[in-house]
Structures are given as C-alpha cells and as structure tokens.
Short mmCIF file of C-alpha atoms in Angstrom, two decimals:
data_model
loop_
_atom_site.label_atom_id
_atom_site.label_comp_id
_atom_site.label_asym_id
_atom_site.label_seq_id
_atom_site.Cartn_x
_atom_site.Cartn_y
_atom_site.Cartn_z
CA MET N 1 76.01 -81.22 27.94
CA ASN N 2 73.22 -78.92 29.06
CA LEU N 3 69.62 -79.78 29.80
CA ASP N 4 68.31 -79.03 26.29
CA GLN N 5 70.96 -81.18 24.63
CA ARG N 6 70.22 -84.01 27.02
CA ALA N 7 66.49 -83.66 26.41
CA ASP N 8 67.01 -83.66 22.65
CA ALA N 9 69.05 -86.83 22.83
CA ALA N 10 66.55 -88.53 25.12
CA ALA N 11 63.61 -87.61 22.89
CA ARG N 12 65.45 -88.67 19.75
CA GLU N 13 66.16 -92.08 21.21
CA LEU N 14 62.48 -92.61 21.97
CA LEU N 15 61.52 -91.56 18.47
CA ASP N 16 64.14 -93.84 16.92
CA ASN N 17 62.69 -96.81 18.75
CA VAL N 18 59.02 -96.79 17.83
CA PRO N 19 57.47 -99.75 16.00
CA ASP N 20 57.64 -99.66 12.22
CA ASP N 21 54.66 -101.93 11.65
CA LEU N 22 52.16 -99.09 11.75
CA GLU N 23 49.83 -100.74 9.25
CA GLY N 24 49.71 -103.86 11.40
CA MET N 25 48.97 -101.81 14.49
CA LEU N 26 46.23 -99.94 12.64
CA GLY N 27 44.66 -103.26 11.65
CA GLU N 28 44.78 -104.45 15.26
CA LEU N 29 43.14 -101.23 16.43
CA LYS N 30 40.25 -101.69 14.03
CA ARG N 31 39.81 -105.32 15.03
CA THR N 32 39.76 -104.23 18.67
CA ARG N 33 37.09 -101.66 17.91
CA ARG N 34 34.94 -104.35 16.30
CA ARG N 35 35.46 -106.73 19.23
CA ARG N 36 34.48 -104.09 21.77
CA THR N 37 31.42 -103.04 19.82
CA ALA N 38 30.28 -106.66 19.61
CA ALA N 39 30.98 -107.25 23.30
CA ARG N 40 29.04 -104.14 24.27
CA GLY N 41 26.08 -105.48 22.32
CA VAL N 42 26.13 -108.76 24.22
CA ALA N 43 26.50 -107.04 27.57
CA ALA N 44 23.68 -104.62 26.80
CA ALA N 45 21.43 -107.48 25.74
CA VAL N 46 22.13 -109.33 28.98
CA ALA N 47 21.39 -106.19 30.96
CA VAL N 48 18.05 -105.75 29.19
CA VAL N 49 17.12 -109.37 29.87
CA ALA N 50 17.99 -108.90 33.51
CA ALA N 51 16.01 -105.70 33.79
CA VAL N 52 12.93 -107.22 32.18
CA GLY N 53 13.15 -110.23 34.45
CA GLY N 54 13.57 -108.07 37.52
CA TRP N 55 16.86 -109.70 38.43
CA ALA N 56 19.16 -107.69 40.59
CA LEU N 57 22.32 -109.53 39.63
CA VAL N 58 23.79 -110.25 36.26
CA ARG N 59 26.33 -112.94 35.60
CA GLY N 60 28.58 -110.69 33.63
CA GLY N 61 29.27 -111.09 29.97
CA SER N 62 27.61 -114.42 29.44
CA ALA N 63 25.12 -114.60 26.62
CA GLU N 64 23.11 -117.07 28.70
CA PRO N 65 20.29 -115.70 30.82
CA PRO N 66 21.39 -115.03 34.37
CA ASP N 67 20.16 -117.12 37.22
CA PRO N 68 17.17 -115.43 38.80
CA VAL N 69 17.76 -114.32 42.34
CA GLY N 70 15.43 -112.84 44.87
CA PRO N 71 15.85 -109.55 46.66
CA VAL N 72 19.18 -109.37 48.44
CA ASP N 73 19.52 -108.43 52.06
CA ILE N 74 23.10 -107.38 52.52
CA PRO N 75 24.32 -104.65 54.82
CA GLY N 76 25.98 -101.50 53.68
CA ARG N 77 26.92 -99.96 50.37
CA ILE N 78 29.87 -100.44 48.10
CA THR N 79 32.15 -98.01 46.33
CA TYR N 80 34.37 -98.73 43.38
CA GLY N 81 36.31 -97.05 40.63
CA LEU N 82 34.81 -97.21 37.17
CA TRP N 83 37.05 -96.54 34.19
CA ASP N 84 35.88 -93.53 32.20
CA ARG N 85 37.15 -93.78 28.67
CA GLU N 86 36.77 -90.10 27.87
CA LEU N 87 38.45 -89.04 31.10
CA GLY N 88 41.12 -91.67 30.70
CA ASP N 89 40.93 -92.55 34.36
CA PHE N 90 38.75 -93.96 37.11
CA GLN N 91 35.99 -92.19 38.98
CA ILE N 92 34.44 -93.38 42.23
CA TRP N 93 30.87 -94.67 42.05
CA PHE N 94 28.72 -96.13 44.76
CA ALA N 95 25.90 -98.62 44.77
CA GLU N 96 23.99 -101.12 46.81
CA PRO N 97 25.98 -104.35 47.31
CA ASP N 98 24.01 -105.99 44.49
CA GLY N 99 25.01 -103.21 42.09
CA SER N 100 21.63 -101.49 42.09
CA ASP N 101 21.08 -97.78 42.71
CA HIS N 102 24.50 -96.98 41.32
CA ALA N 103 25.59 -93.39 40.95
CA ARG N 104 28.81 -91.54 40.41
CA LEU N 105 30.06 -90.07 43.65
CA ILE N 106 33.24 -88.29 42.58
CA GLU N 107 33.62 -86.40 39.32
CA GLY N 108 37.21 -86.55 38.18
CA PRO N 109 40.09 -88.98 38.66
CA SER N 110 39.63 -90.83 41.95
CA TRP N 111 40.62 -94.29 43.11
CA GLN N 112 40.79 -96.11 46.42
CA SER N 113 38.21 -95.22 49.06
CA ASP N 114 36.93 -96.36 52.41
CA TRP N 115 33.81 -95.72 54.44
CA ALA N 116 33.56 -94.05 57.84
CA PRO N 117 32.01 -96.42 60.37
CA ASP N 118 28.86 -94.30 60.53
CA GLY N 119 28.30 -94.89 56.83
CA ARG N 120 27.89 -91.20 56.05
CA TYR N 121 31.36 -90.23 54.96
CA LEU N 122 33.92 -91.60 52.60
CA VAL N 123 37.66 -90.95 52.45
CA TYR N 124 39.19 -91.31 49.01
CA GLU N 125 42.33 -90.61 47.04
CA ASP N 126 42.61 -88.39 44.01
CA PRO N 127 45.53 -86.72 42.20
CA THR N 128 46.10 -84.20 44.97
CA GLY N 129 45.87 -86.48 47.99
CA LEU N 130 43.10 -87.55 50.33
CA ALA N 131 39.66 -86.03 50.72
CA ILE N 132 36.53 -86.74 52.75
CA VAL N 133 33.12 -86.53 51.15
CA ASN N 134 29.63 -86.69 52.62
CA THR N 135 27.93 -89.55 50.78
CA ASP N 136 24.43 -88.35 51.60
CA GLY N 137 24.71 -84.78 50.53
CA PRO N 138 26.99 -81.88 49.74
CA GLY N 139 30.21 -81.34 51.60
CA GLU N 140 33.76 -82.26 50.86
CA ARG N 141 37.05 -81.30 52.40
CA ARG N 142 40.64 -82.21 51.85
CA LEU N 143 42.87 -83.87 54.40
CA ARG N 144 45.92 -81.65 54.26
CA THR N 145 49.07 -83.46 55.21
CA ASP N 146 51.83 -81.75 53.22
CA LEU N 147 52.96 -85.18 52.12
CA GLY N 148 53.90 -85.73 48.48
CA THR N 149 52.06 -89.03 48.26
CA GLN N 150 48.94 -90.23 50.06
CA TRP N 151 47.38 -93.49 48.90
CA SER N 152 45.10 -96.31 50.06
CA PRO N 153 43.15 -94.74 52.92
CA ASP N 154 41.41 -96.93 55.50
CA TRP N 155 39.08 -95.57 58.16
CA SER N 156 39.31 -97.11 61.61
CA PRO N 157 36.22 -98.90 62.94
CA THR N 158 36.27 -96.53 65.91
CA GLY N 159 36.11 -93.55 63.55
CA ASP N 160 39.06 -91.83 65.23
CA TRP N 161 41.78 -92.39 62.65
CA ILE N 162 42.47 -92.81 59.00
CA THR N 163 45.54 -94.79 58.02
CA PHE N 164 47.17 -94.57 54.62
CA GLU N 165 50.43 -95.18 52.82
CA GLY N 166 52.35 -92.01 52.32
CA SER N 167 55.66 -90.46 51.48
CA ARG N 168 57.06 -87.01 52.13
CA GLU N 169 58.18 -86.93 48.51
CA ARG N 170 55.97 -87.66 45.55
CA VAL N 171 56.12 -91.24 44.27
CA PRO N 172 55.93 -91.15 40.46
CA ASP N 173 52.92 -92.59 38.68
CA SER N 174 54.59 -95.49 37.00
CA SER N 175 53.95 -99.14 36.31
CA ASP N 176 57.36 -99.94 37.70
CA PHE N 177 58.36 -98.95 41.17
CA SER N 178 60.62 -95.95 41.17
CA GLY N 179 61.11 -93.23 43.67
CA PRO N 180 60.92 -93.00 47.44
CA PRO N 181 59.28 -95.83 49.37
CA THR N 182 56.02 -95.21 51.12
CA SER N 183 55.36 -95.95 54.78
CA ILE N 184 52.34 -96.24 57.04
CA TRP N 185 50.80 -93.06 58.41
CA VAL N 186 47.75 -92.11 60.45
CA ILE N 187 45.77 -88.90 60.65
CA SER N 188 42.52 -88.04 62.39
CA PRO N 189 39.54 -87.26 60.17
CA ASP N 190 39.67 -83.60 61.22
CA GLY N 191 43.18 -83.36 59.78
CA GLU N 192 45.02 -83.32 63.10
CA GLY N 193 47.53 -85.76 64.54
CA LEU N 194 49.43 -86.72 61.41
CA ARG N 195 51.96 -89.38 62.43
CA GLU N 196 54.23 -91.88 60.72
CA VAL N 197 53.57 -95.20 62.42
CA LEU N 198 56.65 -97.08 61.20
CA PRO N 199 59.33 -94.68 59.95
CA GLY N 200 61.72 -96.29 57.52
CA VAL N 201 59.61 -99.37 56.86
CA PHE N 202 58.42 -99.66 53.24
CA GLY N 203 54.74 -100.23 53.99
CA VAL N 204 51.75 -100.28 51.66
CA GLU N 205 47.97 -100.64 51.84
CA PRO N 206 47.33 -100.43 55.59
CA VAL N 207 44.02 -101.54 57.13
CA PHE N 208 42.74 -101.35 60.67
CA SER N 209 41.90 -104.25 62.96
CA PRO N 210 38.28 -104.53 64.11
CA GLY N 211 39.19 -102.84 67.39
CA GLY N 212 41.06 -100.05 65.63
CA ASP N 213 44.15 -100.57 67.78
CA GLN N 214 46.26 -102.46 65.21
CA ILE N 215 47.14 -102.00 61.56
CA ALA N 216 47.85 -104.75 59.03
CA PHE N 217 49.89 -103.76 56.01
CA GLY N 218 52.05 -105.04 53.19
CA HIS N 219 55.76 -104.77 53.96
CA VAL N 220 57.69 -104.49 50.70
CA THR N 221 60.85 -106.50 51.26
CA LYS N 222 62.14 -106.54 47.70
CA GLU N 223 61.35 -103.95 45.06
CA ALA N 224 60.29 -104.95 41.58
CA SER N 225 57.35 -103.83 39.50
CA TRP N 226 54.37 -102.91 41.65
CA ARG N 227 52.79 -106.18 40.68
CA TRP N 228 55.67 -108.48 41.56
CA ALA N 229 57.24 -106.64 44.46
CA GLU N 230 57.97 -109.06 47.28
CA GLN N 231 55.68 -108.35 50.19
CA ALA N 232 55.06 -109.79 53.64
CA ILE N 233 51.90 -109.18 55.61
CA GLU N 234 52.65 -107.63 58.96
CA VAL N 235 50.69 -106.18 61.85
CA VAL N 236 51.69 -103.30 64.10
CA GLY N 237 49.99 -101.46 66.94
CA LEU N 238 48.53 -98.04 66.26
CA ASP N 239 51.29 -96.62 68.44
CA GLY N 240 53.98 -98.33 66.36
CA THR N 241 54.72 -101.11 68.85
CA GLY N 242 54.20 -104.86 68.67
CA ARG N 243 55.16 -105.26 65.02
CA ARG N 244 55.01 -108.86 63.83
CA GLN N 245 54.97 -110.81 60.59
CA ILE N 246 51.80 -112.74 59.72
CA VAL N 247 52.62 -114.08 56.23
CA PRO N 248 56.23 -114.35 55.05
CA PRO N 249 57.29 -112.39 51.98
CA ARG N 250 56.75 -113.59 48.42
CA PRO N 251 56.39 -111.90 45.03
CA GLY N 252 52.92 -110.68 44.14
CA LEU N 253 51.41 -110.89 47.61
CA GLN N 254 49.15 -107.87 48.03
CA HIS N 255 45.94 -106.18 49.20
CA VAL N 256 45.33 -107.19 52.81
CA ASP N 257 41.93 -106.61 54.43
CA TRP N 258 40.80 -107.37 58.00
CA SER N 259 37.30 -108.65 58.83
CA VAL N 260 35.17 -107.81 61.81
CA ASP N 261 35.59 -111.42 63.02
CA ASP N 262 39.39 -111.42 62.70
CA TRP N 263 40.26 -112.90 59.34
CA LEU N 264 42.85 -111.32 57.09
CA LEU N 265 42.33 -111.57 53.33
CA PHE N 266 45.02 -111.13 50.70
CA ASN N 267 45.67 -112.18 47.12
CA ILE N 268 48.45 -113.03 44.71
CA ALA N 269 48.82 -110.59 41.81
CA ILE N 270 47.54 -111.38 38.32
CA ALA N 271 49.96 -111.41 35.39
CA PRO N 272 49.09 -109.15 32.45
CA LEU N 273 47.46 -110.69 29.42
CA GLY N 274 49.90 -112.82 27.50
CA LYS N 275 52.40 -113.02 30.37
CA ASP N 276 53.11 -115.97 32.62
CA GLY N 277 52.39 -115.77 36.34
CA PRO N 278 52.66 -118.09 39.34
CA PRO N 279 50.20 -121.00 39.50
CA ASP N 280 48.25 -119.34 42.28
CA GLN N 281 48.00 -115.94 40.62
CA GLY N 282 44.64 -114.27 41.18
CA THR N 283 43.90 -116.46 44.20
CA ILE N 284 42.37 -115.09 47.41
CA PHE N 285 43.74 -116.38 50.72
CA ALA N 286 42.64 -115.93 54.32
CA VAL N 287 44.65 -116.20 57.52
CA ARG N 288 44.19 -115.45 61.20
CA PRO N 289 46.08 -112.46 62.62
CA ASP N 290 48.40 -114.85 64.48
CA GLY N 291 49.38 -116.53 61.19
CA SER N 292 47.31 -119.66 61.76
CA ASP N 293 44.67 -121.25 59.51
CA LEU N 294 46.15 -119.98 56.25
CA HIS N 295 43.94 -121.30 53.45
CA VAL N 296 42.64 -120.62 49.95
CA VAL N 297 39.31 -118.79 49.84
CA ARG N 298 38.85 -118.74 46.09
CA ARG N 299 41.34 -119.91 43.51
CA GLY N 300 41.98 -117.96 40.32
CA ASP N 301 41.81 -120.04 37.15
CA ASP N 302 41.82 -119.79 33.37
CA GLU N 303 38.48 -118.02 33.33
CA VAL N 304 38.61 -115.59 36.19
CA ALA N 305 41.24 -114.27 38.58
CA PHE N 306 40.71 -112.25 41.73
CA SER N 307 42.34 -109.34 43.49
CA ASN N 308 41.65 -106.44 45.86
CA ALA N 309 39.27 -108.48 48.02
CA VAL N 310 37.51 -106.71 50.87
CA TRP N 311 35.14 -107.99 53.54
CA SER N 312 31.53 -106.97 53.94
CA PRO N 313 30.92 -104.99 57.14
CA ASP N 314 29.53 -108.10 58.84
CA GLY N 315 32.39 -110.31 57.67
CA THR N 316 30.15 -112.82 55.92
CA GLN N 317 30.86 -111.92 52.31
CA ILE N 318 33.66 -110.74 50.09
CA LEU N 319 33.76 -108.11 47.37
CA ALA N 320 36.66 -108.42 44.95
CA MET N 321 37.89 -107.47 41.55
CA CYS N 322 37.46 -110.38 39.20
CA PHE N 323 39.38 -110.33 35.97
CA ASN N 324 37.37 -112.03 33.25
CA ARG N 325 40.11 -113.43 31.04
CA GLN N 326 37.81 -114.13 28.10
CA ARG N 327 36.46 -110.61 27.97
CA GLY N 328 39.77 -109.14 29.08
CA LEU N 329 37.87 -107.04 31.57
CA ASP N 330 38.16 -106.22 35.24
CA MET N 331 34.80 -106.52 36.93
CA LEU N 332 33.49 -106.70 40.48
CA CYS N 333 32.37 -109.96 42.08
CA ARG N 334 30.73 -110.85 45.32
CA MET N 335 31.12 -114.20 47.03
CA ASP N 336 30.44 -115.84 50.36
CA GLY N 337 33.12 -115.63 53.01
CA ASP N 338 34.23 -119.15 52.14
CA GLY N 339 34.58 -118.27 48.45
CA GLY N 340 31.37 -119.95 47.37
CA ASP N 341 28.37 -118.61 45.48
CA LEU N 342 30.30 -116.29 43.20
CA GLU N 343 28.28 -113.59 41.48
CA VAL N 344 29.33 -110.83 39.14
CA ILE N 345 28.01 -107.41 40.06
CA ASP N 346 26.79 -105.36 37.15
CA VAL N 347 28.50 -102.06 37.80
CA ASP N 348 29.79 -101.23 34.34
CA GLN N 349 26.28 -101.08 32.89
CA GLY N 350 27.36 -102.90 29.80
CA SER N 351 29.93 -100.26 28.99
CA MET N 352 32.85 -102.70 28.89
CA ASN N 353 34.73 -100.31 31.13
CA ALA N 354 36.93 -101.75 33.85
CA ALA N 355 35.89 -101.61 37.49
CA GLY N 356 38.26 -101.69 40.43
CA PHE N 357 39.17 -100.24 43.83
CA PRO N 358 36.31 -101.93 45.72
CA ALA N 359 35.32 -100.89 49.23
CA TRP N 360 32.39 -102.04 51.32
CA GLY N 361 30.93 -100.11 54.23
CA GLY N 362 28.25 -97.57 54.59
CA VAL N 363 26.29 -99.24 57.36
CA ALA N 364 24.48 -96.32 58.92
CA ASP N 365 24.73 -96.12 62.68
CA PRO N 366 21.17 -95.66 63.96
CA ASP N 367 22.51 -93.84 67.01
CA ALA N 368 24.56 -91.39 64.97
CA GLU N 369 23.64 -87.75 65.45
CA GLU N 370 22.33 -85.95 62.42
CA MET B 1 40.04 -73.48 29.62
CA SER B 2 41.51 -73.86 26.15
CA GLU B 3 39.39 -75.65 23.60
CA VAL B 4 40.91 -77.60 20.77
CA PRO B 5 40.14 -75.26 17.86
CA ARG B 6 37.47 -76.22 15.38
CA ALA B 7 38.31 -76.30 11.71
CA GLU B 8 37.03 -73.09 10.26
CA THR B 9 39.76 -73.11 7.66
CA ARG B 10 41.24 -76.52 7.16
CA ALA B 11 44.81 -76.96 6.11
CA ALA B 12 45.87 -73.64 7.55
CA PRO B 13 49.23 -72.46 6.19
CA GLY B 14 52.22 -73.36 8.30
CA LEU B 15 50.55 -76.15 10.19
CA PRO B 16 52.00 -79.65 10.12
CA GLN B 17 50.85 -82.21 7.65
CA THR B 18 48.41 -83.89 9.99
CA HIS B 19 46.08 -80.90 9.82
CA THR B 20 45.23 -81.54 6.23
CA VAL B 21 44.59 -85.22 6.79
CA VAL B 22 41.05 -86.29 6.20
CA SER B 23 41.39 -90.04 6.47
CA TYR B 24 41.75 -91.69 9.82
CA ASP B 25 44.32 -94.12 8.46
CA ASP B 26 46.61 -91.30 7.35
CA PHE B 27 46.13 -89.54 10.65
CA TYR B 28 47.01 -92.73 12.51
CA VAL B 29 50.20 -93.37 10.57
CA ALA B 30 51.31 -89.75 10.90
CA GLU B 31 50.54 -89.39 14.59
CA LEU B 32 51.20 -92.75 16.22
CA PRO B 33 55.04 -92.79 16.32
CA ARG B 34 55.36 -89.58 18.32
CA LEU B 35 52.35 -90.56 20.39
CA ILE B 36 54.19 -93.71 21.45
CA ALA B 37 57.26 -91.62 22.24
CA LEU B 38 55.09 -89.28 24.32
CA ALA B 39 53.60 -92.19 26.24
CA ARG B 40 56.98 -93.82 26.68
CA GLY B 41 58.39 -90.63 28.17
CA LEU B 42 55.48 -90.30 30.55
CA CYS B 43 54.82 -93.87 31.66
CA GLY B 44 57.68 -96.09 30.53
CA ALA B 45 58.26 -98.53 27.70
CA GLY B 46 56.23 -101.44 29.06
CA ILE B 47 52.84 -99.98 28.34
CA ALA B 48 53.53 -97.02 26.03
CA GLU B 49 52.25 -98.73 22.89
CA ASP B 50 49.03 -99.74 24.61
CA VAL B 51 48.48 -96.24 25.95
CA ALA B 52 49.09 -94.66 22.52
CA GLN B 53 46.82 -97.23 20.87
CA GLU B 54 44.11 -96.57 23.41
CA ALA B 55 44.25 -92.85 22.65
CA MET B 56 44.04 -93.57 18.93
CA LEU B 57 41.16 -95.95 19.55
CA VAL B 58 39.17 -93.19 21.25
CA ALA B 59 39.90 -90.97 18.26
CA TYR B 60 38.80 -93.75 15.90
CA ARG B 61 35.53 -94.19 17.73
CA ARG B 62 34.84 -90.46 17.56
CA TRP B 63 36.57 -89.77 14.26
CA ARG B 64 33.64 -87.98 12.67
CA GLU B 65 33.76 -85.46 15.49
CA ILE B 66 37.54 -85.38 15.95
CA SER B 67 38.28 -84.95 12.27
CA ASP B 68 36.16 -81.83 12.33
CA LEU B 69 38.64 -80.17 14.66
CA GLU B 70 41.24 -77.87 13.22
CA ARG B 71 43.87 -79.69 15.27
CA PRO B 72 42.89 -83.32 15.80
CA ASP B 73 46.55 -83.95 16.55
CA LEU B 74 46.33 -81.79 19.69
CA TRP B 75 43.20 -83.64 20.77
CA VAL B 76 44.77 -87.08 20.55
CA ARG B 77 47.96 -85.88 22.24
CA ARG B 78 45.86 -84.58 25.12
CA THR B 79 44.09 -87.91 25.42
CA CYS B 80 47.38 -89.79 25.32
CA ALA B 81 49.09 -87.45 27.81
CA ASN B 82 46.20 -87.89 30.25
CA LEU B 83 46.08 -91.65 29.83
CA ALA B 84 49.82 -91.89 30.36
CA VAL B 85 49.79 -90.20 33.74
CA SER B 86 46.75 -91.92 35.15
CA GLN B 87 47.51 -94.01 38.17
CA PHE B 88 49.42 -96.99 36.85
CA ARG B 89 49.96 -98.53 40.19
CA ARG B 90 49.75 -101.76 41.98
CA THR B 91 46.13 -102.57 41.38
CA MET B 92 46.99 -102.24 37.71
CA VAL B 93 43.40 -102.43 36.63
CA GLU B 94 43.91 -99.70 34.10
CA LEU B 95 46.85 -101.52 32.64
CA ARG B 96 44.73 -104.54 31.97
CA ALA B 97 42.01 -102.25 30.63
CA VAL B 98 44.30 -100.85 28.00
CA ALA B 99 45.96 -104.21 27.54
CA ARG B 100 42.74 -105.44 25.98
CA LEU B 101 44.33 -104.15 22.83
CA GLY B 102 47.17 -106.55 23.46
CA GLY B 103 48.31 -109.71 21.87
CA ARG B 104 49.85 -107.99 18.90
CA ARG B 105 53.29 -107.26 20.16
CA THR B 106 55.67 -110.15 19.76
CA ALA B 107 58.76 -108.58 21.24
CA PRO B 108 59.19 -105.96 23.94
CA PRO B 109 60.53 -102.60 22.81
CA GLU B 110 64.27 -102.08 22.80
CA PRO B 111 65.46 -100.88 26.19
CA ALA B 112 66.59 -97.29 26.23
CA SER B 113 70.18 -96.41 27.00
CA PRO B 114 70.94 -95.82 30.68
CA GLU B 115 71.31 -92.09 30.05
CA THR B 116 67.93 -91.87 28.34
CA GLU B 117 66.26 -94.02 30.96
CA GLU B 118 67.73 -91.83 33.69
CA PHE B 119 66.41 -88.74 31.94
CA TRP B 120 62.83 -90.00 31.53
CA THR B 121 62.79 -91.45 35.03
CA ALA B 122 63.57 -87.94 36.27
CA VAL B 123 60.76 -86.55 34.11
CA ARG B 124 58.32 -89.10 35.48
CA ALA B 125 59.25 -88.08 39.02
CA LEU B 126 58.01 -84.54 38.35
CA PRO B 127 54.50 -83.51 39.39
CA ARG B 128 52.20 -84.81 36.69
CA ARG B 129 51.39 -81.49 34.98
CA GLN B 130 55.07 -80.56 34.88
CA ALA B 131 55.89 -83.98 33.48
CA GLN B 132 53.23 -83.62 30.80
CA ALA B 133 54.36 -80.12 29.81
CA ALA B 134 58.02 -81.11 29.69
CA THR B 135 57.42 -84.29 27.70
CA LEU B 136 55.22 -82.53 25.15
CA ARG B 137 57.89 -79.89 24.76
CA PHE B 138 60.76 -82.37 24.48
CA VAL B 139 59.08 -84.94 22.22
CA TYR B 140 57.16 -82.60 19.93
CA ASP B 141 59.08 -79.34 20.32
CA LEU B 142 55.66 -77.70 20.45
CA PRO B 143 55.12 -73.98 20.94
CA ILE B 144 53.86 -72.94 24.34
CA ALA B 145 50.41 -72.14 22.95
CA ASP B 146 49.96 -75.70 21.66
CA VAL B 147 51.10 -77.22 24.94
CA ALA B 148 48.59 -74.95 26.67
CA THR B 149 45.82 -76.16 24.38
CA ILE B 150 46.71 -79.77 25.04
CA LEU B 151 46.88 -79.30 28.79
CA GLU B 152 43.79 -77.08 28.85
CA CYS B 153 45.49 -74.25 30.68
CA THR B 154 46.92 -70.83 29.91
CA PRO B 155 50.29 -70.27 28.24
CA GLY B 156 51.45 -68.60 31.44
CA THR B 157 50.70 -71.74 33.41
CA VAL B 158 52.61 -73.82 30.89
CA LYS B 159 55.61 -71.51 31.22
CA GLN B 160 55.45 -71.93 34.95
CA HIS B 161 55.27 -75.73 34.68
CA LEU B 162 58.16 -75.80 32.24
CA SER B 163 60.30 -73.47 34.27
CA ARG B 164 59.86 -75.55 37.41
CA ALA B 165 60.33 -78.79 35.52
CA ARG B 166 63.53 -77.58 33.93
CA ARG B 167 64.97 -76.40 37.23
CA THR B 168 64.18 -79.72 38.89
CA LEU B 169 65.55 -81.75 35.99
CA ALA B 170 68.75 -79.72 35.83
CA THR B 171 69.29 -80.21 39.55
CA THR B 172 68.40 -83.90 39.53
CA LEU B 173 70.57 -84.67 36.53
CA GLY B 174 73.39 -82.29 37.38
CA LEU B 175 73.02 -80.29 34.16
CA THR B 176 73.32 -76.66 33.30
CA MET B 177 70.38 -75.00 31.60
CA GLU B 178 69.50 -72.07 29.48
CA GLU B 179 66.30 -70.23 30.29
CA GLU B 180 63.24 -71.51 28.44
CA SER B 181 62.37 -69.01 25.73
#
C-alpha cells in the first residue's frame, strides 16, 4: 500500500463515521446561538451598570448589580489570553489588576506569558516559539532556540534567565498527549545560554523560586490526556542539582506557581462539561517548598472551578482562571492569598469569550535605566 | 493573501452543490460531515464535532455576509482548519470554550481503526500548516488552488507544504509514495 492508498482509506474511515443526526445538530447550533446572544445581552447590561456606577469590578455574569468597590491599590499589571472568535484562537491582552485599562498586546495567536522583573518586557509563546515584547512601546524579538517546541515561559526574578518547557522535536497540538515529552530548559533573555536543566525528565510548566536559583515544575509520571496526566510537583536547582519531590504524583495535578514569600500554588484539573472529575477538581492548593503545610486555598464547587492560579508580585493575592459552570465560560478571578474575597475580573467586556493564561507582574523598577 | 472569492456569478458551472445553496440549513447539512472529518483528522475524535460546530456557528452568525461569498464552503473550512489546530493543550480553556455547544452528544464517536489512528496521529505530528494542507487534500481531495485559498497562501506554498508532508508521512509510516501532481 502506498501513501495515497493509505490516505484514501484513512479519510474514508473518518467520513464513514460522522454523525447522521445532522438535523438534531443543526437545532442544537441554533439553540446555542440564541443562548449566547441572550447571555451577551445580560453581560453587556451588567457592564453598563458597572460603568455608570463607576465600579471597577464586575461580578461576572450575574444579573444582580455588582457590589460597589472603591479604587483598588494593587501592584503590577496582568496579562491574559482572550479568545478571539474570528481568529479562532487566543490573543494576549494586558490590563490593570482590576481589569481596567485593558488593551490587546499581541495581535495573532498567543498564549502563556510572563513579565520581566522590571515590568517593561513580557515573554510569551506563539505558534513559532517564544518572543519578548516591550510592553511600553514598540520592539519585539524572537528567542531563537532551534527547538521544535517551546511553551510556558517564566522569567526569573533576577531577570537573568527564562525557563520554559521545550522539546527538540515538535509536540503536536492535540488534546491528548502524543509525541515526544517536553523537559525543562533555560535561556537568557538575550538568546544565549540555552540549556536543558533536566535531560530525560518529562517536565512541564516550570517557574522560578523567588531567589531565581531554583525551579519548580510538574513532573509527568504517567501519560494520559493533558488534563489527566499524572504529575508530581518537584523542585530542582538552576544548575540541575538538588532535585526533590514536593507533592507526590496524582492525575490532574497541574500549574505550579511560586510566590515571593515561598508558597507554591497548584490546582487539580477541571473535567469537561458533562464529564465526571475527582471531588477536588478545580481546587487550588498551596504548599511550602519543603512539602509542609499543604492546604486548600479555594475549593472548586458546582458553580465555579479554578485553575492556572498565579501569585501577585507581592504574594498577597491570587489571579486564576475561574470556570463559571452556569455560563460555561472561562473567566479570570482575583482572590486574597487565603482564597477569600473572590472577585471576577471583567476582561471579556461582555463578549462571552473565554479568558485564560493569566500572568501577573509588571511592577516597574524605579531604579531601572530607561 | 488569497481572499475567498465573492459571488459575482453564483452557481458557477462545475462547482460542487454547496455553491448554489442559499439557505443556511442546506449549507449546514451539506458541509458538516466533511467538516467533522476535517476536524477529526486535525485534532482527534474527542473534540472534532465541537470544533466543526463552532466553525458552523461562526458562519451562522455571519450568514448574511458568508452566503454572499462565491465559495462559503472554503470560508467555513478555513475557519474549521484554524480552530482545529489552535493550541488544544493542558490549560484546555479553548476546549471548554467550544464545549459550550456541548450536551448534545450522547455517545462518543466510534474509535478509528488502529491503522487509521496511526495515520492521523502522524498527520497531527506535522507542522501545523503542513497538517492543514495534507488533511484538506486527503479529506476533500481539493485542488491546490482551493487549498491555497483556504490557507490564505499561494499555490506554490501549498505544493511545498504538501510535498514536505508527504515525504514525512511516507517515512514515518514506512510507505512508498508517488509524487504529488
């Protein structure tokens, strides 16, 4: 059998196995359109009420008026991906931590990002790899690594290094894991010093310690779908030594982040709509880097589930994705470091588009040279 | 950059049935099955229906504009092909975004045979533009010019993508190949 015969057979099998209830699917599509139109109306109305009242924060999606809040005094700026329906992908936006002064930063598909410690630059991932952009003006350059895959960048607090998960070969874009495993890499912001920190260890989503001398990451110990892969949280020195396990492996453990005052955050994955998940799905946990004081920060429930939590630059607050089960929408939420005082951040501007990939930084260094 | 052609003369001779369709419902029924196959080739069975539905939903929302195109079928295939290769990864936010359509399906799609799954896994491992070009070619048997319109590039670029994709697939799957004509 040659390639064309094999391709014909493979295509034919896909075509033979498509649903036959096309009328039913068409009906569902039209109902979905009506639901979204109605939901957009509610969200827009809430946004107008908030704007008239001068409120900076909107409790997302509720038809009830939001609680009035005063001006917020929170350090830094946030970045996030906002789903663009026409593009069919996310683009990075940035805003004040209360969601105000939002603007698109990257035009085109772009996802995870992280701030330089001086608050002027951002490293982000897009379809071709990693790039650095000046958030206050023009200027962008690519970090060339010759790697097939470069994901989840994190900028060290010292500014000297960027760590990321990478692979020499390209890892396919797929909902299920397939292809070569990634591992933890570092590179300097000027593109020099590319180095694999832990060769042969399937590592994901690395983040730096406050001192910049250690890296926490997810160690994939058992492959499954991306969502339910079994991960442990581990820490390793920047030079690849001193590797240790902080949280033992379990399915769905993901998204570690390290605060300035030495707390590690992580969460348990959220099952898709209509699918069962573990009881603690969508729950945010915190633990010390020595594995002590493991506790729940904010529990996911039937109304909202959390993921991708990151610390504020001062370690007092948390920015996370919050999946509103009723609206079926991923939004951004901010909460206190102990999980209290949850507030939805209005970043989708009533568009009913999903928000994700949160990052919090952008605290300008007053001593930084212009 | 190739634009999806506007309908100066509708129902041009030799074009598939979908080009004469004026009702969205007819367009949907004619286009959806292959759209699902396209999505399934590019992103796997688990979310293919949702991706295809999402593409059709965008077309529904903009139907007045889309139906004015000479080839609305190419437009919706482009939307679907782009949705299907967006980053469906561990944060999975986009999956839940498209899954807002969900709740309809009662049973998961039939699993593909191991040979077919192996084939499409190899396609999905290609660079995304090669994967898109190859899947459009395999699922729709489209001429190069139509693939170029969908991918918004030149026919020469499509030929290059296809040539590289075919070489990689033949090597990966241990198959012989005839040159792409």
